[in-house]
Each structure stands twice: as C-alpha cells, then as structure tokens.
Amino acid sequence: MKITVDRNKCTGLGICESLAPEVFEVNSAGDLVLLTDAVPDGCLAQVEEAIAGCPTEALGLER
Ligand code: SF4
C-alpha cells in the first residue's frame, strides 16, 4: 500500500509524525517528508491512526 500526501492540504503541523515517526517527518523548513511511501511491515495501524489524526485530511492510502 502506498501512502499519499496532498501537499496543498498539509500544513506541516506534524501530528502524523507524532503518531507514526517511522513514516512521517516534518523537516526544519516545516515540510512533511515521507521516510517511505510504502507502509512498512507492522506499521499499518500507526499509519491509519496518522491518516485519521491529520486535521487537514491530507493523507491517504492507495491500495
Ligand atoms: S498531520 Fe496532516 S497536516 Fe500535519 S504534517 Fe501530517 S499530513 Fe501535514
């Protein structure tokens, strides 16, 4: 499964990073960096929490 980010919606607050730090990182410029665009083994629940927790609904999963 591939993680998608709508860059027009992301505001760089980093809630996703706090919920799934193996996958999401907000850099010093405030831009979201995907550390991987595929869901790592064992991380699906965390990624789903991050998607649900994103206040701007910028995240998604392509199955
Ligand atoms: S939680 Fe949403 S708005 Fe915040 S950095 Fe992550 S993708 Fe962007």
Coordinates of C-alpha atoms and ligand atoms in Angstrom, one line a residue:
M1 CA 0.0 0.0 0.0
K2 CA 1.2 3.4 -0.9
I3 CA 0.9 6.5 1.3
T4 CA -0.3 9.6 -0.4
V5 CA 0.0 13.3 0.7
D6 CA -2.0 16.2 -0.7
R7 CA 0.7 18.9 -0.4
N8 CA -2.0 21.6 -1.0
K9 CA -3.7 20.5 2.2
C10 CA -0.8 19.7 4.5
T11 CA 0.1 22.5 6.9
G12 CA 3.2 20.8 8.4
L13 CA 1.9 20.6 12.0
G14 CA 3.4 17.1 12.4
I15 CA 0.6 15.2 14.1
C16 CA 1.3 12.4 11.7
E17 CA 5.0 12.4 12.8
S18 CA 4.0 12.0 16.4
L19 CA 1.7 9.1 15.6
A20 CA 3.9 7.3 13.1
P21 CA 7.5 8.5 13.3
E22 CA 8.9 5.7 11.2
V23 CA 7.0 7.0 8.2
F24 CA 6.4 10.8 8.6
E25 CA 8.9 13.5 9.4
V26 CA 8.4 17.3 9.4
N27 CA 11.7 18.9 8.5
S28 CA 13.2 22.1 9.8
A29 CA 11.5 24.0 7.0
G30 CA 8.1 22.7 8.1
D31 CA 7.7 20.4 5.1
L32 CA 6.4 16.9 5.5
V33 CA 8.9 14.3 4.4
L34 CA 7.7 10.7 3.7
L35 CA 10.5 8.5 5.0
T36 CA 9.0 5.7 2.9
D37 CA 6.0 5.9 0.6
A38 CA 5.1 2.2 1.2
V39 CA 3.6 1.2 4.6
P40 CA 6.4 -0.7 6.4
D41 CA 5.7 -4.2 7.8
G42 CA 3.9 -3.8 11.2
C43 CA 3.1 -0.1 10.8
L44 CA -0.3 -0.2 9.2
A45 CA -2.2 0.6 12.4
Q46 CA 0.1 3.6 13.1
V47 CA -0.2 4.9 9.6
E48 CA -4.0 4.5 9.7
E49 CA -4.0 6.5 13.0
A50 CA -1.9 9.2 11.4
I51 CA -4.3 9.4 8.5
A52 CA -7.3 9.7 10.8
G53 CA -5.4 12.2 13.0
C54 CA -4.4 14.6 10.3
P55 CA -6.5 17.7 10.9
T56 CA -6.5 18.7 7.2
E57 CA -7.2 15.2 5.8
A58 CA -4.1 15.5 3.7
L59 CA -3.1 11.8 4.0
G60 CA -4.4 8.8 2.2
L61 CA -3.6 5.2 1.3
E62 CA -3.7 3.7 -2.2
R63 CA -4.4 0.0 -2.1
Ligands
SF4_1 S1 -0.8 15.7 10.2 FE1 -1.5 16.3 8.2 S2 -1.2 18.5 8.1 FE2 0.0 17.7 9.8 S3 2.1 17.4 8.9 FE3 0.9 15.4 8.8 S4 0.0 15.4 6.8 FE4 0.6 17.5 7.2

